[in-house]
Structures are given as structure tokens and as C-alpha cells.
Tab-separated table of N, CA, C and O in Angstrom:
chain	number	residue	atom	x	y	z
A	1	UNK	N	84.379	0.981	4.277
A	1	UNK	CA	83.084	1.150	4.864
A	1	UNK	C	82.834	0.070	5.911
A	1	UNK	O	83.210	-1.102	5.868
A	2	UNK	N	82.147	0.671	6.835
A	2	UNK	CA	82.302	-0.591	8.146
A	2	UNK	C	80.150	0.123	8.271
A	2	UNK	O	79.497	1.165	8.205
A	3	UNK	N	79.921	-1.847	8.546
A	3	UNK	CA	78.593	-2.209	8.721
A	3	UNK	C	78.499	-2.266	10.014
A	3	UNK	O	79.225	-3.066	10.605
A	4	UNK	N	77.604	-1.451	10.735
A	4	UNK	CA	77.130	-1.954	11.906
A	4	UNK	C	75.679	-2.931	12.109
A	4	UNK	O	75.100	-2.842	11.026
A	5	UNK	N	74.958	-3.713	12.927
A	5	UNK	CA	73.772	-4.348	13.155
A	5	UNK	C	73.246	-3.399	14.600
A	5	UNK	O	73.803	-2.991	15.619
A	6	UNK	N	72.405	-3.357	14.247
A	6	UNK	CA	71.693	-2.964	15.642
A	6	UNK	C	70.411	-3.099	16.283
A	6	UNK	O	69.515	-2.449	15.744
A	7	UNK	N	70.164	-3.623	17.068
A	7	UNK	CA	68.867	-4.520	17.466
A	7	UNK	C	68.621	-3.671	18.721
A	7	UNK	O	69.509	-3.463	19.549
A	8	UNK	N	67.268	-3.152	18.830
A	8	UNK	CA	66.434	-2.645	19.923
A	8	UNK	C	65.841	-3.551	20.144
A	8	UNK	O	65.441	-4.262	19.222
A	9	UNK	N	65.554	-3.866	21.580
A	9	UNK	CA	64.893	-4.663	22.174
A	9	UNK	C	63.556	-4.166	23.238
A	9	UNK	O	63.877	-3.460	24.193
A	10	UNK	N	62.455	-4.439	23.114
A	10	UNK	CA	61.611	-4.438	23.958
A	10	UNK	C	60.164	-5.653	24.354
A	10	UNK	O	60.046	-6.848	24.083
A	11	UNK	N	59.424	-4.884	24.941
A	11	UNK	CA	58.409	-5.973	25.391
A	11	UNK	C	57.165	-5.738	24.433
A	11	UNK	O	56.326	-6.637	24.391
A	12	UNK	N	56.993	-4.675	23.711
A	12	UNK	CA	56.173	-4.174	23.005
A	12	UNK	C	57.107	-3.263	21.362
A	12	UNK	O	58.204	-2.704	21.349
A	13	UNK	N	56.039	-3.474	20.126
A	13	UNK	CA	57.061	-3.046	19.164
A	13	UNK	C	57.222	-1.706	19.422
A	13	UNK	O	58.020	-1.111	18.698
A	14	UNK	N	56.601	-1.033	20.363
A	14	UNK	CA	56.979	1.154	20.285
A	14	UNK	C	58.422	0.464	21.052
A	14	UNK	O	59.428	0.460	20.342
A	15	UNK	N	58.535	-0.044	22.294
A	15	UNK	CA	59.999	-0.301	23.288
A	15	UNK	C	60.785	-0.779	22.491
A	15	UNK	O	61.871	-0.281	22.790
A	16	UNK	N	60.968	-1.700	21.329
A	16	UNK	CA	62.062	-2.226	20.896
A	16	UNK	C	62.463	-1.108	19.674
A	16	UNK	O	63.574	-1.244	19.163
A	17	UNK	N	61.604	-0.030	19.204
A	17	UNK	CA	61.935	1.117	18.494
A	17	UNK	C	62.783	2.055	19.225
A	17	UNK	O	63.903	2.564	19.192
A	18	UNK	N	61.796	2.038	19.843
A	18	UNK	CA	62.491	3.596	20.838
A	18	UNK	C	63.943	3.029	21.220
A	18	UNK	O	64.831	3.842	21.478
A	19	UNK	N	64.174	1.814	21.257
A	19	UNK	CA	65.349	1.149	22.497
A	19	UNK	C	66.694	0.984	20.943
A	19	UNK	O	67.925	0.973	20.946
A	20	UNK	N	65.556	0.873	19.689
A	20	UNK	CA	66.710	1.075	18.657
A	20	UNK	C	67.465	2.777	18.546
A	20	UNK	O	68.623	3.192	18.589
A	21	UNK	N	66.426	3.272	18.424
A	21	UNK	CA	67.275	4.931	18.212
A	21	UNK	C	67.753	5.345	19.114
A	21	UNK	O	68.485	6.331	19.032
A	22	UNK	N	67.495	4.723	20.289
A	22	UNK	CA	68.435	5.551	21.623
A	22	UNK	C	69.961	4.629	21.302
A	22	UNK	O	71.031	5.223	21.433
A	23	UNK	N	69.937	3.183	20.889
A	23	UNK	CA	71.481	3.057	20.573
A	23	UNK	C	71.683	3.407	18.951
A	23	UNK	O	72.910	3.492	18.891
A	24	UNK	N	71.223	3.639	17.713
A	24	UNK	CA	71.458	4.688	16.802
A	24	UNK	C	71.632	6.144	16.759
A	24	UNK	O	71.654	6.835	15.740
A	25	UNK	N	71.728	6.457	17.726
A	25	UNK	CA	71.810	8.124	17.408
A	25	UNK	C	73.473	8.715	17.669
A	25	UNK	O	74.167	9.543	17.079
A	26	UNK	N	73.630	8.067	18.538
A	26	UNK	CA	75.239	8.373	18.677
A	26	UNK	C	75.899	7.495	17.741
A	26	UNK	O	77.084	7.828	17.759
A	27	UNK	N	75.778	6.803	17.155
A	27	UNK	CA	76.450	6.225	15.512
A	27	UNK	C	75.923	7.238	14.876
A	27	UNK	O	76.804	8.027	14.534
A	28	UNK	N	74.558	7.658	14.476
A	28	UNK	CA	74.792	8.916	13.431
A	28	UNK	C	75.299	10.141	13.920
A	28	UNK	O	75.372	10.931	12.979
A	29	UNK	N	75.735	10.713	15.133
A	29	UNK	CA	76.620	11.173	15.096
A	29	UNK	C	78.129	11.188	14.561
A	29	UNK	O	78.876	12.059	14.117
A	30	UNK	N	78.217	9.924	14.794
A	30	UNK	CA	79.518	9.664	14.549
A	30	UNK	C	79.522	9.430	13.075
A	30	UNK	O	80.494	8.809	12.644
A	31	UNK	N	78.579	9.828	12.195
A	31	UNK	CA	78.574	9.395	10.484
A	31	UNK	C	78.241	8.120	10.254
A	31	UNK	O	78.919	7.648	9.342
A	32	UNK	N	77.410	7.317	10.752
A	32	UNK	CA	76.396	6.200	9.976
A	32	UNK	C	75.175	6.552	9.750
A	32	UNK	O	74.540	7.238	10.550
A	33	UNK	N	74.839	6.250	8.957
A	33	UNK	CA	73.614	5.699	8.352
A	33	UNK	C	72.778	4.853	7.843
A	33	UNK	O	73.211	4.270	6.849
A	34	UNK	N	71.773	4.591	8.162
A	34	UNK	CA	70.779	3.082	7.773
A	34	UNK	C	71.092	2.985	6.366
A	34	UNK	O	71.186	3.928	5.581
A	35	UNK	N	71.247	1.729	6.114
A	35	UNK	CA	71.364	1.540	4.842
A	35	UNK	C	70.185	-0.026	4.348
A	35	UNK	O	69.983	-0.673	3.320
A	36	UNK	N	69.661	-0.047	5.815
A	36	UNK	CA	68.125	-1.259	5.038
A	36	UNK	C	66.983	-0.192	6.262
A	36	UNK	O	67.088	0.508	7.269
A	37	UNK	N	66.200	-0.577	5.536
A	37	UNK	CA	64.327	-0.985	6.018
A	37	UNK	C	64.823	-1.301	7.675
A	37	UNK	O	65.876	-1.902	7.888
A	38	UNK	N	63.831	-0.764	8.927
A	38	UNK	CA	63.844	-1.307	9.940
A	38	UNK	C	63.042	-2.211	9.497
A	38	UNK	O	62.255	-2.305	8.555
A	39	UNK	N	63.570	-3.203	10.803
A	39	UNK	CA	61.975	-4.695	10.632
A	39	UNK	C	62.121	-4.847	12.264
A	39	UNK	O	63.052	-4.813	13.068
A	40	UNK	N	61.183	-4.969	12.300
A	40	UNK	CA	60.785	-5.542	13.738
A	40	UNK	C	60.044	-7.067	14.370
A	40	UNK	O	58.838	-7.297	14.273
A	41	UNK	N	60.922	-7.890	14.936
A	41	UNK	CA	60.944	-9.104	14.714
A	41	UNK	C	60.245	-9.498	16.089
A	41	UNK	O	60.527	-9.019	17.187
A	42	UNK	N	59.310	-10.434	15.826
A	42	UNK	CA	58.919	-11.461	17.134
A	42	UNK	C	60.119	-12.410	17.216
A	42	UNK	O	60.502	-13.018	16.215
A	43	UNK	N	60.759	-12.547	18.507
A	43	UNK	CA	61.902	-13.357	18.941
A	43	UNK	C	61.434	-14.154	19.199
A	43	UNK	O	62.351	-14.949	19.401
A	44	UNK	N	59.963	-14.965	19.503
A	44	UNK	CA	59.869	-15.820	19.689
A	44	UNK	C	59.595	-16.737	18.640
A	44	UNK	O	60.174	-17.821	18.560
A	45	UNK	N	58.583	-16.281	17.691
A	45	UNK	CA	58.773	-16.954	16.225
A	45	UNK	C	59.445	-16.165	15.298
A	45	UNK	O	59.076	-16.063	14.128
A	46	UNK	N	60.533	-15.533	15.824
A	46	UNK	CA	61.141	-15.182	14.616
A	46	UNK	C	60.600	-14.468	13.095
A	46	UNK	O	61.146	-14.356	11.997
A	47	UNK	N	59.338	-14.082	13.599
A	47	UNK	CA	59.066	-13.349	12.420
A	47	UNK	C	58.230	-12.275	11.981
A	47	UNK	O	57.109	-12.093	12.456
A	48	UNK	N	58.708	-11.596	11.139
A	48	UNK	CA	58.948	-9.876	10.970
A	48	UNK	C	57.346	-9.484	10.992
A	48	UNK	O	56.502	-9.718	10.127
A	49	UNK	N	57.220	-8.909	12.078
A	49	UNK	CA	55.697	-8.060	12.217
A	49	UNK	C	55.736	-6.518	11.964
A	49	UNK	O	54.730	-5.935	12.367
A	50	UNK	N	56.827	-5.630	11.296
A	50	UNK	CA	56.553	-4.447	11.181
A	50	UNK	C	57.974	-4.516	10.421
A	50	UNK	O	59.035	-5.059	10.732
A	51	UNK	N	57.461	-3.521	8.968
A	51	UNK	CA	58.929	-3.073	8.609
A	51	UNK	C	58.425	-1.539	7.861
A	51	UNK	O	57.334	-1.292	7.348
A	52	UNK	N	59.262	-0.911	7.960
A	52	UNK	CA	59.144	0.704	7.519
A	52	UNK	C	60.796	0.620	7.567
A	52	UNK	O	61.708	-0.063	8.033
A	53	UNK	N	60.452	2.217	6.464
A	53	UNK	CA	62.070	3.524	6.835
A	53	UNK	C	61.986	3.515	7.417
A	53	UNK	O	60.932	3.275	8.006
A	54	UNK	N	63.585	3.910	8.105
A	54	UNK	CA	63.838	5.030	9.145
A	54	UNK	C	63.423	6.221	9.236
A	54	UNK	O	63.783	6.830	10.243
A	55	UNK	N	62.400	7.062	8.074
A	55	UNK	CA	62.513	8.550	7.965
A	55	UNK	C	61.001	8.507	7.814
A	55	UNK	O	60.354	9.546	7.686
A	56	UNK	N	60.215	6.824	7.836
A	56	UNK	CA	58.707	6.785	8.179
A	56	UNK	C	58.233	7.737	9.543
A	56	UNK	O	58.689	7.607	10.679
A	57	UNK	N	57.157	8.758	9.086
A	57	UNK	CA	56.793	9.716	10.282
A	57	UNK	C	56.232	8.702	11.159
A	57	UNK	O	56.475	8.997	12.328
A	58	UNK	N	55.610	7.677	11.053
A	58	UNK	CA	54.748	7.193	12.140
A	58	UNK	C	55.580	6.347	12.756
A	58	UNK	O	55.108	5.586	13.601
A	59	UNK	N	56.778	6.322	12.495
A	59	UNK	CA	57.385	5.678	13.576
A	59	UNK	C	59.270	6.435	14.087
A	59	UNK	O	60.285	6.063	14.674
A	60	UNK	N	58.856	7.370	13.534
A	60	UNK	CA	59.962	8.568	13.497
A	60	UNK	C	60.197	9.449	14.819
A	60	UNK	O	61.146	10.037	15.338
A	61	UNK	N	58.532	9.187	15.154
A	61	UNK	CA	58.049	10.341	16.322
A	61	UNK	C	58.808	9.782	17.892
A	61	UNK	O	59.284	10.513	18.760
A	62	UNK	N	58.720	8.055	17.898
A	62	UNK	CA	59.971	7.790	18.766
A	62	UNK	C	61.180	7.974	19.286
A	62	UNK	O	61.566	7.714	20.426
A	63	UNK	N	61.778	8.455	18.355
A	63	UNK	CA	63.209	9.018	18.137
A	63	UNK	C	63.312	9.913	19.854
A	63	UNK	O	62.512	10.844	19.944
A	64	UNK	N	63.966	9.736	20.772
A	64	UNK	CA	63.859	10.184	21.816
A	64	UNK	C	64.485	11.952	21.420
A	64	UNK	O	65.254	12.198	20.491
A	65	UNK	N	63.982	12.869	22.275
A	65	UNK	CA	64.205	14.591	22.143
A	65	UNK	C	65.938	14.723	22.643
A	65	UNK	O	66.754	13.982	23.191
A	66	UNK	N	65.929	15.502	22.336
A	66	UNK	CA	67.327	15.935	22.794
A	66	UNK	C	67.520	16.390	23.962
A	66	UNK	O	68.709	16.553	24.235
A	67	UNK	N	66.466	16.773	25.102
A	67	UNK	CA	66.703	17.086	26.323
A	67	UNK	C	66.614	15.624	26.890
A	67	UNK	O	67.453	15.482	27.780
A	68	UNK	N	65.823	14.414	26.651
A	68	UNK	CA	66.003	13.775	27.072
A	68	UNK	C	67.023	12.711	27.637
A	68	UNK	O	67.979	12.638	26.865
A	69	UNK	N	67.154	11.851	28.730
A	69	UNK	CA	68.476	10.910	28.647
A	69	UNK	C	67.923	9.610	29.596
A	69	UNK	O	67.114	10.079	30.397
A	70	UNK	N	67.989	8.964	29.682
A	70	UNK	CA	68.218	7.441	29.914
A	70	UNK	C	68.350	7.574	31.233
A	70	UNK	O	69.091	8.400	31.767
A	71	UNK	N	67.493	6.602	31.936
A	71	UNK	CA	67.743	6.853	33.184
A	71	UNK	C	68.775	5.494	33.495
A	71	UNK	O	68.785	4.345	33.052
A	72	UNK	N	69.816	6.396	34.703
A	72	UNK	CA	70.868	5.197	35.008
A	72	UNK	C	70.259	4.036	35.533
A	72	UNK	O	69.324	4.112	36.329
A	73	UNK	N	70.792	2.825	35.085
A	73	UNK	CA	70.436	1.144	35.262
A	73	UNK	C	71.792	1.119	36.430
A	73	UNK	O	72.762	1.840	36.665
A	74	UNK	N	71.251	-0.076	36.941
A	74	UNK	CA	72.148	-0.724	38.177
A	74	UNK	C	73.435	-1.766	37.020
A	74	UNK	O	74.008	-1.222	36.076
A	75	UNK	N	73.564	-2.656	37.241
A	75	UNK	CA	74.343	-3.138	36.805
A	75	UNK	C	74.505	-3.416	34.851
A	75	UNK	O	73.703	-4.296	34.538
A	76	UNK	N	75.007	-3.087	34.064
A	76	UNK	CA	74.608	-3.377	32.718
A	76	UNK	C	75.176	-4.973	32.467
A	76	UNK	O	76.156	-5.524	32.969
A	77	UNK	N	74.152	-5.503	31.473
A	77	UNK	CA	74.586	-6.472	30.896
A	77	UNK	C	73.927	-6.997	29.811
A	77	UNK	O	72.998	-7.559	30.390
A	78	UNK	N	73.764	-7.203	28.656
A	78	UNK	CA	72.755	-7.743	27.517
A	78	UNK	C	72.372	-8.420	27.658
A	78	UNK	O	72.842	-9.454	28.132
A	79	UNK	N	71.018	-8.150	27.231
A	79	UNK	CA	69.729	-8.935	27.569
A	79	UNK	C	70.112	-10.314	26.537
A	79	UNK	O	70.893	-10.502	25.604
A	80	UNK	N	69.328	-10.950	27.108
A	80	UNK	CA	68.933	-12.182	26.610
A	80	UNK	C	67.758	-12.241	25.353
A	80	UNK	O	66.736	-11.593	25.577
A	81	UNK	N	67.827	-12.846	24.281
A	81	UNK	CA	66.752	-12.891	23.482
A	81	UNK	C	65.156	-13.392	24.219
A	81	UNK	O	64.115	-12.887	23.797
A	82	UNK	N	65.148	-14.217	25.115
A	82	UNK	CA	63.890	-14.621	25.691
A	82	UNK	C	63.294	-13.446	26.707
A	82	UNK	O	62.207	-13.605	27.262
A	83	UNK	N	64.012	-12.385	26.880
A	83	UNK	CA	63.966	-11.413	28.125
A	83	UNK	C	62.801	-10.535	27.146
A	83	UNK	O	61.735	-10.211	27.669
A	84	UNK	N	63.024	-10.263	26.032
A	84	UNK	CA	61.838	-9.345	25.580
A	84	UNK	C	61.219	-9.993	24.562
A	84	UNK	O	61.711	-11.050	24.167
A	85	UNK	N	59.770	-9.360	23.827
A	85	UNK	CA	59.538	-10.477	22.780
A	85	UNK	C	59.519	-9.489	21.419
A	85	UNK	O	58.804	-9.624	20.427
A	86	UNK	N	60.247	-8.740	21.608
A	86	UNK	CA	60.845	-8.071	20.134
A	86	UNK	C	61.861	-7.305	19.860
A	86	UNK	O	62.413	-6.514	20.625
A	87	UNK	N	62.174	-7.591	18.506
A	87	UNK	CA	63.337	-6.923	18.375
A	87	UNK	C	63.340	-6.322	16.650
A	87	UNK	O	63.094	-6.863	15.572
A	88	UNK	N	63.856	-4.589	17.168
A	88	UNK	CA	63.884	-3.605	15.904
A	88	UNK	C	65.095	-3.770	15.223
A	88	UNK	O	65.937	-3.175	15.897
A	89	UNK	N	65.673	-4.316	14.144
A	89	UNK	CA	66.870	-4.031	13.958
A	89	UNK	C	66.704	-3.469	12.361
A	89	UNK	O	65.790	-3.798	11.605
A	90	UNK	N	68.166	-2.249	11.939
A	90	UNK	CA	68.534	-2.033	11.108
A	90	UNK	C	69.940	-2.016	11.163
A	90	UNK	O	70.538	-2.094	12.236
A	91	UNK	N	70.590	-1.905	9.912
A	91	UNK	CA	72.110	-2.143	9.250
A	91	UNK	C	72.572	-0.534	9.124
A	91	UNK	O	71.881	0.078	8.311
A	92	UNK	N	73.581	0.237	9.759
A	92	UNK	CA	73.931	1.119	9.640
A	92	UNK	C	75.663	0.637	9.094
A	92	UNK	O	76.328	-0.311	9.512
A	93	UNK	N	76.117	1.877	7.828
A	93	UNK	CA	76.906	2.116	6.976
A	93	UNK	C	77.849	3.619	7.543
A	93	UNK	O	77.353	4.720	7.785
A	94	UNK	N	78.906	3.336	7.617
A	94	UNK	CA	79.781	4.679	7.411
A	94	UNK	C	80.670	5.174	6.260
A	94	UNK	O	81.244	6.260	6.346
């Protein structure tokens, strides 16, 4: 069994959700699944201002549609922890 981490990042806690399931969804394609609680963390003090399921409706409704897609970025590169001031992460299992 192989653990993945995965941290959405945004400027607000809906952006660092939404920014988690757009990089979770193609792992559950590929057969992972959450295996903790999302929490959603202030990066600047480090500490957890929102935690729910993954299968919580009120924060489920994020989950981007299937017609939707990502609009292309200019150059990629990972953000920096000071670049947003939160971050969604859960532990996905295969």
C-alpha cells in the first residue's frame, strides 16, 4: 500500500479545497482513497481552522464537474508556503 499527502493551496479556505480535489481526483482514478479527515490549515500559524470528511456535503459541492478543466498557467512551479494562507490536506491510500 503506498500513502500519498496532498495539500491544496489557496488564499481563502473554498481555494485551498477546490485546489485539493482538482489534484485528488486523478489519484482516485487511479484507485486511492482518503484514508484521514481533511483539515485545513492556516500556514501562517499553522493551525487547523476547518476539518470535515471527504464525503461532507458542505464541502463536497467543490469537487470541480466533469466538463470542467483548469485553465492553462504560464510557467509551472510550486508554490511557496507564504504565497497562500491556507492549506487543505488529506492522506490518500491505494
Amino acid at each position: 500500500m503506498v500513502i500519498i499527502d496532498i495539500d491544496g493551496r489557496g488564499n481563502s479556505v473554498m481555494e485551498a479545497v477546490q485546489d485539493m480535489w482538482e489534484r485528488m481526483l486523478p489519484l482516485e482514478g487511479k484507485g486511492y482513497h482518503a484514508i484521514t479527515p481533511v483539515e485545513v490549515v492556516e500556514t501562517k500559524t499553522k493551525k487547523v481552522v476547518e476539518n470535515f470528511q471527504i464525503t461532507d456535503p458542505e464541502w463536497a459541492y467543490l469537487k470541480p464537474g466533469e466538463g470542467k478543466k483548469k485553465a492553462a498557467a504560464g510557467e509551472h512551479r510550486p508554490p511557496t508556503a507564504h504565497e497562500f494562507k491556507f492549506k487543505a490536506r488529506v492522506k490518500l491510500e491505494s
